[in-house]
CSV table of C-alpha atoms and ligand atoms in Angstrom, one decimal:
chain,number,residue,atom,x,y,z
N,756,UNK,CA,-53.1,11.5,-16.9
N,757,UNK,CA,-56.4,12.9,-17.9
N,758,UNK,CA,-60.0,11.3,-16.7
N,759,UNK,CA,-63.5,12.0,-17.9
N,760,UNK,CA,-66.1,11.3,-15.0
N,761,UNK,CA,-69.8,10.8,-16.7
N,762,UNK,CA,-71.9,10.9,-13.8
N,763,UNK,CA,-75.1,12.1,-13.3
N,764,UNK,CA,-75.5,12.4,-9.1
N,765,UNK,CA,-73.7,15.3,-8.6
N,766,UNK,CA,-72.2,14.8,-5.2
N,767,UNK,CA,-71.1,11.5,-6.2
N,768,UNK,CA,-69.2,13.5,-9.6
N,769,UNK,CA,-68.0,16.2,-7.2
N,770,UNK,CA,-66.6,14.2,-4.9
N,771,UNK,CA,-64.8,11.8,-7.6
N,772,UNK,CA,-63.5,15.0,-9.6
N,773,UNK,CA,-62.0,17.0,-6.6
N,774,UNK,CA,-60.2,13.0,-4.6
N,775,UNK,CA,-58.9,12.1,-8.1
N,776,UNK,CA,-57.6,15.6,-8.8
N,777,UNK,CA,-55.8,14.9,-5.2
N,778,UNK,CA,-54.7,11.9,-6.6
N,779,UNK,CA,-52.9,13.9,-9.4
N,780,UNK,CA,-55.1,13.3,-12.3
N,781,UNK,CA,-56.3,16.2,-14.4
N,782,UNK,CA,-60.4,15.8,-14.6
N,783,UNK,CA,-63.2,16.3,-16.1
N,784,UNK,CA,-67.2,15.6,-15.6
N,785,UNK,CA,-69.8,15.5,-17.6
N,786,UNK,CA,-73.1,15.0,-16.0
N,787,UNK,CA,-75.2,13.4,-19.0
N,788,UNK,CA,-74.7,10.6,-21.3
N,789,UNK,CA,-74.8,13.1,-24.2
N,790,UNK,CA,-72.2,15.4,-23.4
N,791,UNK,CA,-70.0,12.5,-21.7
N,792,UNK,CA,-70.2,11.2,-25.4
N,793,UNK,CA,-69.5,14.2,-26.7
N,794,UNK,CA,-66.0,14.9,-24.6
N,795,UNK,CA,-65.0,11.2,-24.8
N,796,UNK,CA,-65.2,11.4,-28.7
N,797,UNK,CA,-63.6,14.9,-29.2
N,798,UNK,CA,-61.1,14.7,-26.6
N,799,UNK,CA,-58.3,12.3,-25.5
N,800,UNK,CA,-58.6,10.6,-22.3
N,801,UNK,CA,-56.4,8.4,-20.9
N,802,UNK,CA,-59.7,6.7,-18.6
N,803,UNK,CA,-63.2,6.9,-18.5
N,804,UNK,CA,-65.5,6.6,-15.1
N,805,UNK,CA,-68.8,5.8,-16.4
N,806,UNK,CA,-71.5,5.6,-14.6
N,807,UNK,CA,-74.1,2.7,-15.7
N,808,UNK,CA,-77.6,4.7,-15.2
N,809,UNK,CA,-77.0,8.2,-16.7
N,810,UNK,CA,-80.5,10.3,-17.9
N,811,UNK,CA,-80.7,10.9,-21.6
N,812,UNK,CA,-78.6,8.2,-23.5
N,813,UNK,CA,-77.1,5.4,-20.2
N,814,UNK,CA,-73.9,4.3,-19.6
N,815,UNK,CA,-74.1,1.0,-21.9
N,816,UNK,CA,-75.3,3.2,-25.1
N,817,UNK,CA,-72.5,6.1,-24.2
N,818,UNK,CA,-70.3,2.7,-24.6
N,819,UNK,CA,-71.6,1.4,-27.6
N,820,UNK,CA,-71.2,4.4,-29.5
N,821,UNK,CA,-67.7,5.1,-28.0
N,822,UNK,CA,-66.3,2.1,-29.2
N,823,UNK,CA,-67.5,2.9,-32.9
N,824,UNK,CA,-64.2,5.3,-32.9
N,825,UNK,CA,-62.5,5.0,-29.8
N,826,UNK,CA,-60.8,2.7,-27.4
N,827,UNK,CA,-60.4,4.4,-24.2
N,828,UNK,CA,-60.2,2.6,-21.0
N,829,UNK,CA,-64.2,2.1,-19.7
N,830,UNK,CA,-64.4,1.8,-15.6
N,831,UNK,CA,-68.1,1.8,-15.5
N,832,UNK,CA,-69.7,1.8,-12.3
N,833,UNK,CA,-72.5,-0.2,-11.2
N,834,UNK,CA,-75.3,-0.4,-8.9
N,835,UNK,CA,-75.6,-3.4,-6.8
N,836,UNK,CA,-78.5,-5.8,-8.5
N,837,UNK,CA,-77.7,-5.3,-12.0
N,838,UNK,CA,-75.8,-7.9,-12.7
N,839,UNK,CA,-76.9,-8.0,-16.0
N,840,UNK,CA,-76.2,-5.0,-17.3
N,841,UNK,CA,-72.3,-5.8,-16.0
N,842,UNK,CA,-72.3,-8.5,-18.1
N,843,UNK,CA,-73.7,-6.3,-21.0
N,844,UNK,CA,-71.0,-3.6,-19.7
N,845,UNK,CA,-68.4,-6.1,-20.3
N,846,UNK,CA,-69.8,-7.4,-23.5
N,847,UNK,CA,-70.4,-3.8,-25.2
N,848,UNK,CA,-66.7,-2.9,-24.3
N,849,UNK,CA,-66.2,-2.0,-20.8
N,850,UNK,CA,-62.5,-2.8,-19.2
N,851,UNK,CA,-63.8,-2.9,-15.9
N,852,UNK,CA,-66.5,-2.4,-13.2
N,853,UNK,CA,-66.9,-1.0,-9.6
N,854,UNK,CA,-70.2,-1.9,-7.8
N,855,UNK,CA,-71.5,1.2,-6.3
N,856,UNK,CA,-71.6,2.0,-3.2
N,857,UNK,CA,-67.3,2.0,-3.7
N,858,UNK,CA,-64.7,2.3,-1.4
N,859,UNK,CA,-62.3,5.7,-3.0
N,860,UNK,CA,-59.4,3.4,-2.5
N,861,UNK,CA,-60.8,0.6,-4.8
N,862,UNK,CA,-61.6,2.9,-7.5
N,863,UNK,CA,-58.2,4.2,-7.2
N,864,UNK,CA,-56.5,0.8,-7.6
N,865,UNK,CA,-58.4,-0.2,-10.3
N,866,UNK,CA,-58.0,3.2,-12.4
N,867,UNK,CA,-53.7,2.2,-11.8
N,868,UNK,CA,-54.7,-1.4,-13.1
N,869,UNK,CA,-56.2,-0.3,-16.0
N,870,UNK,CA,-54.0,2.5,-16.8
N,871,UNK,CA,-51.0,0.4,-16.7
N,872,UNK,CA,-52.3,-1.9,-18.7
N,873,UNK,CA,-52.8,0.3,-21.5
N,874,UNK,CA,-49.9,1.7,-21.0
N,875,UNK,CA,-47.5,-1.2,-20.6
N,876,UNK,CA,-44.6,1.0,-22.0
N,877,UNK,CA,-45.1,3.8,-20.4
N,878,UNK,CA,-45.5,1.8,-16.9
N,879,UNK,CA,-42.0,-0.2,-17.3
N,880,UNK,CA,-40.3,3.3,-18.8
N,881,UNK,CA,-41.5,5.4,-16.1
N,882,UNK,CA,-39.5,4.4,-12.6
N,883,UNK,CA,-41.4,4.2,-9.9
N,884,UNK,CA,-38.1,5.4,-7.2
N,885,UNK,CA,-36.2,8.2,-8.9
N,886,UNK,CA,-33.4,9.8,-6.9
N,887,UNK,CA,-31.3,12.6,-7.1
N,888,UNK,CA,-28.7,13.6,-4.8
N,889,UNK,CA,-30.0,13.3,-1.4
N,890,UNK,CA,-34.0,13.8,-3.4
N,891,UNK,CA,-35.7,10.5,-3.4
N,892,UNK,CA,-39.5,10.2,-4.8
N,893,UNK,CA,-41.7,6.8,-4.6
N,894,UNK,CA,-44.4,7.5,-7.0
N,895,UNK,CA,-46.4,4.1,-5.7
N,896,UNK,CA,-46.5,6.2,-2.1
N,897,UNK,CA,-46.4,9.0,-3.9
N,898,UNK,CA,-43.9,10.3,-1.2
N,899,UNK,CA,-40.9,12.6,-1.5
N,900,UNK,CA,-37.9,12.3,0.8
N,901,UNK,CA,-35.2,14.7,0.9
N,902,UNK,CA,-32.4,14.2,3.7
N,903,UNK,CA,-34.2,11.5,5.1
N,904,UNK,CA,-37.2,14.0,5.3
N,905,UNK,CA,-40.6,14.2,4.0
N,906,UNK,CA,-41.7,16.8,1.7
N,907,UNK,CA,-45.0,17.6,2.0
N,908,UNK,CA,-46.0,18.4,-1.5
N,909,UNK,CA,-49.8,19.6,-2.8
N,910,UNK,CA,-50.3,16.8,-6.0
N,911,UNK,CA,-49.2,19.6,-8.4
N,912,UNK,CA,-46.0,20.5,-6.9
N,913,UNK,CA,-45.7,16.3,-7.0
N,914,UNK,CA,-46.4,16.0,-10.2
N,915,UNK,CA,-44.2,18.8,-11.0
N,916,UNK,CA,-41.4,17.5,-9.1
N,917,UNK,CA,-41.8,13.8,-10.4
N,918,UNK,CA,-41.5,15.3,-14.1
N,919,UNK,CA,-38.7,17.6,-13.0
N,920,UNK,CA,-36.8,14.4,-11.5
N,921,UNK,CA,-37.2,11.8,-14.6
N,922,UNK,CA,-36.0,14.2,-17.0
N,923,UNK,CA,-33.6,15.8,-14.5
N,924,UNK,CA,-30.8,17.8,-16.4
N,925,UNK,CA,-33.0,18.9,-19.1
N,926,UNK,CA,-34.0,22.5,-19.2
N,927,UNK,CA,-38.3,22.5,-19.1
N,928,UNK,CA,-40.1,25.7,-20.6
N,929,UNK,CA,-42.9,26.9,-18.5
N,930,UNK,CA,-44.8,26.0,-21.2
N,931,UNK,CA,-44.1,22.7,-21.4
N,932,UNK,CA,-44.8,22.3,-17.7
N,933,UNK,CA,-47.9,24.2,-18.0
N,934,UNK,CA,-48.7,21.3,-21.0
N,935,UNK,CA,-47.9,18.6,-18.8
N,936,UNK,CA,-48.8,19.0,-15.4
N,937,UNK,CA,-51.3,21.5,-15.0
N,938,UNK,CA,-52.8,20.2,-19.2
N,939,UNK,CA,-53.5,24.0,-20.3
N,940,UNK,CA,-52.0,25.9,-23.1
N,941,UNK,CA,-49.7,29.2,-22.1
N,942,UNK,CA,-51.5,31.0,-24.3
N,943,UNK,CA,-53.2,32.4,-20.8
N,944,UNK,CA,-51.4,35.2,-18.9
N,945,UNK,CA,-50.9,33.0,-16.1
N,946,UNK,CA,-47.9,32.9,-13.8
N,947,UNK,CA,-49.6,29.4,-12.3
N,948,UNK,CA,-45.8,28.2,-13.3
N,949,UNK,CA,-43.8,30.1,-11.3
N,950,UNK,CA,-46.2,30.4,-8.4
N,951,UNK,CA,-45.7,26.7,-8.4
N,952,UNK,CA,-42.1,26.7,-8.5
N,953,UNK,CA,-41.8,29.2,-6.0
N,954,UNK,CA,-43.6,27.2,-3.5
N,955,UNK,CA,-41.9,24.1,-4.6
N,956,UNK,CA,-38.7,25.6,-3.5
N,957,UNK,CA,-39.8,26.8,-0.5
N,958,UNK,CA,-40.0,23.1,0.4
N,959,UNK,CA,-37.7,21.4,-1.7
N,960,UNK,CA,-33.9,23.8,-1.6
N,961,UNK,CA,-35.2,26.2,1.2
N,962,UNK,CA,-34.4,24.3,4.4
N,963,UNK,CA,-31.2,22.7,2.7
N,964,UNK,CA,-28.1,23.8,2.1
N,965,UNK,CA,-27.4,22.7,-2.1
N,966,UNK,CA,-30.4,23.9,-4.1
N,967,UNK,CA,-31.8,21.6,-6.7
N,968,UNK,CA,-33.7,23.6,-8.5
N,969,UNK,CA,-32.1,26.0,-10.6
N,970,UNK,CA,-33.8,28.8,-13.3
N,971,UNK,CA,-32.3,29.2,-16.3
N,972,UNK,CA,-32.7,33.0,-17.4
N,973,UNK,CA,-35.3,32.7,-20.4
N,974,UNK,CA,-35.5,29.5,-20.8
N,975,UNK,CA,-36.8,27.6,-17.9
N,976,UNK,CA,-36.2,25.2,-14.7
N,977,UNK,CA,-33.9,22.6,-14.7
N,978,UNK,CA,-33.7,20.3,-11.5
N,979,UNK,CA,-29.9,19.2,-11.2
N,980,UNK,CA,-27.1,18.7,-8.5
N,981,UNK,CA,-24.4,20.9,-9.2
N,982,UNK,CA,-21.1,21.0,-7.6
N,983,UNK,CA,-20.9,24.6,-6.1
K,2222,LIG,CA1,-76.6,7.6,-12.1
C-alpha cells in the first residue's frame, strides 16, 4: 500500500514517513501544497495524509483540485479550533480527519478504516490468519509464529513473507517482489531481493528443521512445505 504525506512541518512529515514505513506502507512526502498536488495527480496512491494549513496552495484547495480527476482516500489533518475548515474538509471531499496534536496509533486505525473501505474486495479476499505448515501469520498483529515461536521480522521481511504465504506454491520473480513489496522497478542493479530473502531465512527455515522457503534456479522463490 502506497501513501502520499503533504505536510509542511518537517518533523511532523519525518516522523509520519519513517512510523508508517514501520508500519509497512511504502511512502512518500511532499512538503508543499503544490508538489503534493502534483504527486497525488500523477501518481497512484492508495491514501493521502493531508495536512489542512500547507504554504503555497492549503490543504482544502490541494483537495478541491484533486477531486477534479481523482478519488483517492483524503485523511486530512487538522488543527484544534478550525472547526470550520473540517466541515469545509468534509464538504470539498475529504474521507476523514485527525485533529492534530494525534496519537500515531489513531492515525493508524483510521488509515486501516479508510483503506478497507475502499478496498472492500481486496479486505474480504486478503485473509487476515494465513498458515502453512507449522508457519502462522496474523496480519491484524502483524505477528509471525512458527513452532509456536515468534519471528521477529523488520516490516519488509513481513511484507515479504505475508505475500510469499497468500500465494504460497506459486513461483515469485525477484522482480515481481521487488514490484510489490519494496514498489521499485528491477531495472536497478540491486540485489535488495535476495539480501532480503537471505535474512528472511535466517529467521524463518534456519532454526527449524523443514525449510519453507525454497529457490527455484532462475526463476525465483517459492514458499511451500515439501515432503522431504
Ligand atoms: Ca502545516
Amino acid at each position: 500500500m502506497k501513501l502520499l504525506v503533504i505536510e509542511d512541518e518537517t518533523k511532523l512529515a519525518e516522523y509520519l514517513r519513517k512510523g508508517l514505513s514501520e508500519e509497512g506502507y511504502t511512502v512518500d512526502v511532499a512538503h508543499n501544497g503544490i508538489d503534493g498536488l502534483h504527486l497525488a495527480t500523477e501518481v497512484d496512491y492508495d491514501l493521502l495524509v493531508l495536512d489542512g494549513m500547507l504554504p503555497g496552495i492549503d490543504g482544502l484547495a490541494v483537495l478541491a483540485a484533486l477531486r477534479q480527476s481523482k478519488q483517492t482516500p483524503v485523511l486530512m489533518l487538522t488543527a484544534r479550533g478550525q472547526v470550520e475548515d473540517r466541515v469545509k474538509g468534509l464538504q470539498s471531499g475529504a474521507d476523514d480527519y485527525l485533529l492534530k496534536p494525534f496519537a500515531f496509533s489513531e492515525l493508524v486505525a483510521r488509515i486501516q478504516v479508510l483503506l478497507r473501505r475502499a478496498n472492500p474486495a481486496r479486505g474480504s479476499s486478503e485473509p487476515t490468519l494465513m498458515k502453512l505448515a507449522d508457519l502462522e501469520m496474523d496480519l491484524l498483529r502483524r505477528k509471525a509464529v512458527r513452532a509456536g515461536q515468534r519471528l521477529d521480522l523488520t516490516a519488509k521481511e513481513f511484507s515479504l513473507l505475508s505475500l510469499m504465504l497468500r500465494r504460497q506454491g506459486e513461483v515469485l520473480s525477484r522482480t515481481e517482489l521487488a514490484e510489490q513489496v519494496w514498489d521499485m522497478n528491477f531495472d536497478s542493479e540491486t540485489n535488495v531481493v535476495e539480501v532480503a530473502i537471505r535474512r528472511l531465512r535466517g529467521k524463518l527455515d534456519a532454526p527449524f528443521e523443514r525449510p519453507l522457503l525454497h529457490t527455484i534456479r532462475g526463476m525465483g522463490y517459492v514458499l511451500e512445505a515439501r515432503d522431504s
